[in-house]
Amino acid sequence: MVEVTIDPTTRIEGHHGTTLEVEDGQVVEANSQMKMFRGAEIITIGRTPRDAAQITGMVCGVCFLCHRLCSSKAAEDAAMNAGAFDGPPRNAVLLRDAAEGIFYLWNHAIHLFALVGPDYSDAVADTGFDRLDPLEGEGYQGALENQRQLMKALTEFGGRAPHPVGYIPGGLATNPDASTIEQVKSRVREVSEWLGPTEAVPEVLENVQNGEFDPDLGEGLHDVVSILVGAAELGAADIGAGPNRYYSNGIFEDPETEELFLPRGVYRDGEVELLSKAEIVEGITEDTEYSWYTDESGGPPTEAQPPEPDLDKDEAYSWGKAPRFDGQSMEVGPLARLVIADLDPFDLRDTLGGGATESNTLNRLIARAQETLVVRDQVLEWLDAIDPADPFMADFPDEFTGEGVGLFEPSRGALSHYVDVEAGTIERYQIITPTLWNIGPRDGDGQPSILEEAVVGDPVEDVEHPLGVMRTIRSFDPCLACAVHVRSPDADYETVIEPAQPGLDGGVGSCPIGDAPVSDHE
Amino acid sequence: MSLPEPESVSQASEADGSRGPSSSRRNFLQLAAGAAAGTIITQYSTEIGVALEQATDGDLEVVWLQGQACTGCTISVLQGQYPTLEEVLSEFRLEVTFHPTIMPEAGEVAIDAMSDSPDVLIVEGSIPVDIPEAATVGQTPDGESKPLVDWVQELAPESEYVLAVGNCASFGGWPAAENKRNLYDLGANVTGARGLQFEQRTERGVLGPDFTSGAGLPVINLAGCPVHPDYVLLTIATVLNGHVPELDAYNRPKPFYEPLVHDNCPLRGYFDRGEFAETPGDEGCLIKIGCAGPYTRCDDQTRLWNDGTSVCLNVGSPCIGCMEPGFWDRFAPMGEEVERQSLFGSITAEQAGWAGVAAAGVGIGAHAVRKATGYGSFDGDEDAEAAAEASPESSAEPTDGDTED
């Protein structure tokens, strides 16, 4: 048994660690550790619902918009349950759809190009992946340039990005005119053109496999497909298998029918179950057996107290809690959404990724690319449907008493905010993030989180280079500050692994998935 | 407590002669202060580039640490246009030896790559001191998770310049906001989150009030939630060019943090006419629904965000005061009128607005109006301003949470 430590994990958001135990060339156990605590829920209590949206919106500067909107939905739900609010106006619903859709495009681009892209650079160098050199690559620089366009689009309504301030409980703080909406659309269109035509995917795929690059088919599409092909060639479909259980809160609401463009539900035992909001809320609990929180901090999020730190727990190893649905771990994120929506555009997951519903490292990347294509035209349609003559805001008084739940589905997966308001003041607040679902700790039954399960069985012939583990961790697009540990229970051996280092020496490096020595590609 | 005098900082540094401005180089912070709205970086991008290249004769080592951070400041800096971050990294050869979000390496390789005596140390996020385990990166020789407070205390004294990026690293930010119910006996500041040299408006940062970096400067605070990208890149250009930025009482570069939001507000006309929004989405001045503009200093009303796209007040959002120490509780609850701190007693928004109208009618100067209404600063009357701003915390020993006003 060997124990190895990787700390920090980089190219993710936040502090995180994983301890791996390796035996006979395989990961046999992993502990996923979240390494930061700030107490957002504690700080939110005693304030107004409006302030909660402001504070939680700034919990994360990478997924800023979603917390703000999810908190707003929770406050609106509470106000509606109290009879103090009729719901946000039609324009606000459409605008939230469009804004979060733009955010999907932004986040998926940043993740694919800047965060996981370098993990696969060497394998696809011949297919043009040198375009994604983290400093010099034209593709990388093009992606950074285009992400600015998307942030500007969010800024037109929000005043700035990250941490926009215009999106508030009740709707939007301002009444954008037709020209502002047109400006947003033109920014989205520009990025869409850089990406390239959706229908070109098969041709681009063939080009990439043949080492050809046709800029007319879309520079963005070429680069994204290069990542997918490179990852496939490295065997990313063979690692990182989760339990094939997925959960999504659903997103993109039709303001007239209230139907969700990407549906709400779970997938387990090979079947999709579309669920109501109440059924989702009912099914969720949190466990703190291995968390640096007291036992009382767990339970149903509609009842539990805010997380209370307890650093003296012997077995604890994470600042995260372990959320479960019907007692089961659930994978969340783009793959979960598309499996539950029964979407596999161009059969990419079926052919490249080893099956449309298979949970693995490659399929998480493919789903991100597919979702980018699925959402981008919708964003323009939602913006088109806005009528600037109608209101964008429906205010409600703070002084109500009620409980509310906001279910949201940011790019990284299912997000829930729970709020209890007493005479205008928050008495209880709970947040369950996508990253908790994917890479939280194990629970009291010993059931590992999705990540902890996904890396078990990962071949690690050379403990100094468990590169597949790193790729698997990043495939979840985790949003926290991270580090990864591998340690030996009998303490007879300890080393610190040196994971993938593409980009060192100023060029693309090499990072095969197993333990093969790092080749000198350059 | 005694706040450092801005003048003494720059005078002392220039007096020793080591950092005096060179005639061949320009102080870009001063350029930025004098330029028209939003144009400075575009206009001087070439010169900024040249200055950086001159200053970086050989590689410069930059270490970027994240404490209790949300990575929002990193994302914000990625939105900088002139120069873009990638240009700074490649053309200007700034060598970021450690940045958790963008560096290719991971694990011990990443830690080994980190310079132990950086030219520029940048810290994003607050530093927890009551629960040091609440933010860690890498490991100690014993294999324990290494708290950020240890990293900062080791690296800062070895650094030529130390920049606190964002409100959290500057003043504690929202992690230092009040635990209003005093839950779990954790104290008003849940984790003991602090900035590098300040905790809110008190000099209780992790480095202590007397800290100076290798260049003889205190921590330069680039506040904001998030930081404006121009502030980071222009400040780096300035210090690497041998200039000493003039700092305010909270060690923020004055050119960026001297203008009062209220003075340059796009909605100022409504205020002067006494027209106030009663709820979000209404037309009018936003003071009655919580605008912190009269108490907040930054130039983003004219600089704008995201390459000149917009700013908070342009989209109907009250200023939330994110550039200020005490940000959160000083301006909370956010939807309500911020309690005024007037030299002449309390005053309502209506009175203030009508005072402006009356002043315009009888030709009273803007200074007199501001003085009468208790808003903002008065040129040439800094003692009064300092008294107005400093009296709450100078009269009593600061407490956790810093909610004195």
Tab-separated table of N, CA, C and O in Angstrom, chain A residues 303-346:
chain	number	residue	atom	x	y	z
A	303	GLU	N	-34.049	21.424	7.118
A	303	GLU	CA	-34.175	21.456	8.575
A	303	GLU	C	-32.839	21.677	9.299
A	303	GLU	O	-32.813	22.193	10.409
A	304	ALA	N	-31.740	21.272	8.676
A	304	ALA	CA	-30.457	21.249	9.386
A	304	ALA	C	-29.995	22.649	9.776
A	304	ALA	O	-30.359	23.638	9.155
A	305	GLN	N	-29.180	22.692	10.813
A	305	GLN	CA	-28.569	23.950	11.216
A	305	GLN	C	-27.422	24.270	10.255
A	305	GLN	O	-26.939	23.393	9.551
A	306	PRO	N	-26.986	25.525	10.227
A	306	PRO	CA	-25.834	25.842	9.381
A	306	PRO	C	-24.602	25.065	9.850
A	306	PRO	O	-24.517	24.710	11.024
A	307	PRO	N	-23.688	24.784	8.939
A	307	PRO	CA	-22.531	23.966	9.300
A	307	PRO	C	-21.733	24.553	10.470
A	307	PRO	O	-21.316	25.712	10.421
A	308	GLU	N	-21.542	23.735	11.500
A	308	GLU	CA	-20.808	24.161	12.689
A	308	GLU	C	-19.441	23.480	12.700
A	308	GLU	O	-19.363	22.254	12.762
A	309	PRO	N	-18.357	24.246	12.617
A	309	PRO	CA	-17.031	23.628	12.529
A	309	PRO	C	-16.728	22.741	13.728
A	309	PRO	O	-17.112	23.047	14.863
A	310	ASP	N	-16.061	21.612	13.465
A	310	ASP	CA	-15.610	20.703	14.515
A	310	ASP	C	-14.291	20.094	14.037
A	310	ASP	O	-14.277	19.094	13.326
A	311	LEU	N	-13.202	20.743	14.425
A	311	LEU	CA	-11.894	20.327	13.912
A	311	LEU	C	-11.349	19.095	14.615
A	311	LEU	O	-10.325	18.554	14.207
A	312	ASP	N	-12.013	18.658	15.687
A	312	ASP	CA	-11.456	17.564	16.480
A	312	ASP	C	-11.966	16.192	16.067
A	312	ASP	O	-11.668	15.201	16.732
A	313	LYS	N	-12.765	16.126	15.015
A	313	LYS	CA	-13.265	14.810	14.600
A	313	LYS	C	-12.133	13.979	13.989
A	313	LYS	O	-11.524	14.385	13.000
A	314	ASP	N	-11.880	12.826	14.571
A	314	ASP	CA	-10.738	12.010	14.160
A	314	ASP	C	-10.795	11.595	12.694
A	314	ASP	O	-9.802	11.633	11.979
A	315	GLU	N	-11.969	11.206	12.257
A	315	GLU	CA	-12.088	10.622	10.917
A	315	GLU	C	-12.326	11.664	9.832
A	315	GLU	O	-12.345	11.344	8.654
A	316	ALA	N	-12.575	12.894	10.246
A	316	ALA	CA	-12.960	13.914	9.261
A	316	ALA	C	-11.776	14.293	8.378
A	316	ALA	O	-10.627	14.294	8.825
A	317	TYR	N	-12.062	14.599	7.132
A	317	TYR	CA	-10.976	15.009	6.235
A	317	TYR	C	-11.401	16.080	5.241
A	317	TYR	O	-10.687	16.355	4.277
A	318	SER	N	-12.574	16.686	5.415
A	318	SER	CA	-13.010	17.649	4.412
A	318	SER	C	-13.862	18.750	5.034
A	318	SER	O	-14.596	18.523	5.992
A	319	TRP	N	-13.753	19.943	4.443
A	319	TRP	CA	-14.673	21.029	4.794
A	319	TRP	C	-15.975	20.893	4.011
A	319	TRP	O	-16.853	21.739	4.115
A	320	GLY	N	-16.093	19.852	3.195
A	320	GLY	CA	-17.341	19.631	2.470
A	320	GLY	C	-18.216	18.649	3.218
A	320	GLY	O	-17.734	17.833	4.008
A	321	LYS	N	-19.528	18.733	2.985
A	321	LYS	CA	-20.436	17.729	3.495
A	321	LYS	C	-20.755	16.749	2.354
A	321	LYS	O	-20.360	16.952	1.216
A	322	ALA	N	-21.473	15.670	2.706
A	322	ALA	CA	-21.771	14.643	1.713
A	322	ALA	C	-23.263	14.645	1.403
A	322	ALA	O	-24.054	14.038	2.113
A	323	PRO	N	-23.686	15.346	0.333
A	323	PRO	CA	-25.098	15.318	-0.031
A	323	PRO	C	-25.459	14.004	-0.724
A	323	PRO	O	-24.648	13.432	-1.462
A	324	ARG	N	-26.669	13.515	-0.457
A	324	ARG	CA	-27.127	12.264	-1.068
A	324	ARG	C	-28.587	12.407	-1.483
A	324	ARG	O	-29.350	13.128	-0.842
A	325	PHE	N	-28.965	11.687	-2.546
A	325	PHE	CA	-30.366	11.649	-2.974
A	325	PHE	C	-30.907	10.248	-2.736
A	325	PHE	O	-30.363	9.270	-3.258
A	326	ASP	N	-31.954	10.153	-1.966
A	326	ASP	CA	-32.444	8.831	-1.523
A	326	ASP	C	-31.287	8.016	-0.952
A	326	ASP	O	-31.203	6.795	-1.167
A	327	GLY	N	-30.367	8.681	-0.299
A	327	GLY	CA	-29.240	7.996	0.306
A	327	GLY	C	-28.123	7.634	-0.659
A	327	GLY	O	-27.114	7.053	-0.254
A	328	GLN	N	-28.282	7.993	-1.928
A	328	GLN	CA	-27.271	7.593	-2.923
A	328	GLN	C	-26.441	8.786	-3.391
A	328	GLN	O	-26.957	9.900	-3.514
A	329	SER	N	-25.183	8.526	-3.695
A	329	SER	CA	-24.363	9.547	-4.331
A	329	SER	C	-24.871	9.745	-5.756
A	329	SER	O	-25.371	8.808	-6.388
A	330	MET	N	-24.768	10.963	-6.249
A	330	MET	CA	-25.271	11.296	-7.584
A	330	MET	C	-24.259	12.172	-8.300
A	330	MET	O	-23.777	13.147	-7.721
A	331	GLU	N	-23.981	11.841	-9.548
A	331	GLU	CA	-23.119	12.705	-10.354
A	331	GLU	C	-23.951	13.838	-10.931
A	331	GLU	O	-25.066	13.615	-11.418
A	332	VAL	N	-23.406	15.040	-10.872
A	332	VAL	CA	-24.101	16.192	-11.448
A	332	VAL	C	-23.190	16.886	-12.455
A	332	VAL	O	-21.986	16.655	-12.478
A	333	GLY	N	-23.785	17.713	-13.302
A	333	GLY	CA	-23.001	18.450	-14.294
A	333	GLY	C	-23.571	18.278	-15.691
A	333	GLY	O	-24.676	17.745	-15.862
A	334	PRO	N	-22.831	18.719	-16.703
A	334	PRO	CA	-23.337	18.664	-18.078
A	334	PRO	C	-23.715	17.247	-18.515
A	334	PRO	O	-24.728	17.039	-19.179
A	335	LEU	N	-22.886	16.266	-18.135
A	335	LEU	CA	-23.182	14.885	-18.524
A	335	LEU	C	-24.512	14.452	-17.909
A	335	LEU	O	-25.358	13.843	-18.586
A	336	ALA	N	-24.717	14.773	-16.638
A	336	ALA	CA	-25.975	14.418	-15.971
A	336	ALA	C	-27.153	15.071	-16.691
A	336	ALA	O	-28.175	14.424	-16.951
A	337	ARG	N	-27.001	16.345	-17.029
A	337	ARG	CA	-28.113	17.056	-17.679
A	337	ARG	C	-28.476	16.425	-19.020
A	337	ARG	O	-29.641	16.245	-19.349
A	338	LEU	N	-27.435	16.100	-19.807
A	338	LEU	CA	-27.706	15.579	-21.147
A	338	LEU	C	-28.220	14.144	-21.093
A	338	LEU	O	-29.048	13.741	-21.916
A	339	VAL	N	-27.769	13.359	-20.122
A	339	VAL	CA	-28.288	11.995	-19.980
A	339	VAL	C	-29.776	12.067	-19.611
A	339	VAL	O	-30.608	11.359	-20.187
A	340	ILE	N	-30.111	12.953	-18.664
A	340	ILE	CA	-31.505	13.058	-18.228
A	340	ILE	C	-32.371	13.648	-19.346
A	340	ILE	O	-33.543	13.318	-19.484
A	341	ALA	N	-31.774	14.502	-20.195
A	341	ALA	CA	-32.513	15.066	-21.327
A	341	ALA	C	-32.489	14.128	-22.532
A	341	ALA	O	-33.104	14.432	-23.566
A	342	ASP	N	-31.772	13.011	-22.408
A	342	ASP	CA	-31.649	12.042	-23.502
A	342	ASP	C	-31.101	12.697	-24.775
A	342	ASP	O	-31.625	12.514	-25.866
A	343	LEU	N	-30.062	13.492	-24.604
A	343	LEU	CA	-29.428	14.182	-25.732
A	343	LEU	C	-27.980	13.716	-25.885
A	343	LEU	O	-27.226	13.707	-24.912
A	344	ASP	N	-27.612	13.322	-27.094
A	344	ASP	CA	-26.215	12.983	-27.388
A	344	ASP	C	-25.921	13.442	-28.814
A	344	ASP	O	-25.800	12.624	-29.738
A	345	PRO	N	-25.819	14.771	-29.013
A	345	PRO	CA	-25.655	15.289	-30.372
A	345	PRO	C	-24.476	14.650	-31.111
A	345	PRO	O	-23.390	14.510	-30.547
A	346	PHE	N	-24.756	14.252	-32.342
A	346	PHE	CA	-23.765	13.601	-33.220
A	346	PHE	C	-23.246	12.279	-32.632
A	346	PHE	O	-22.202	11.793	-33.039
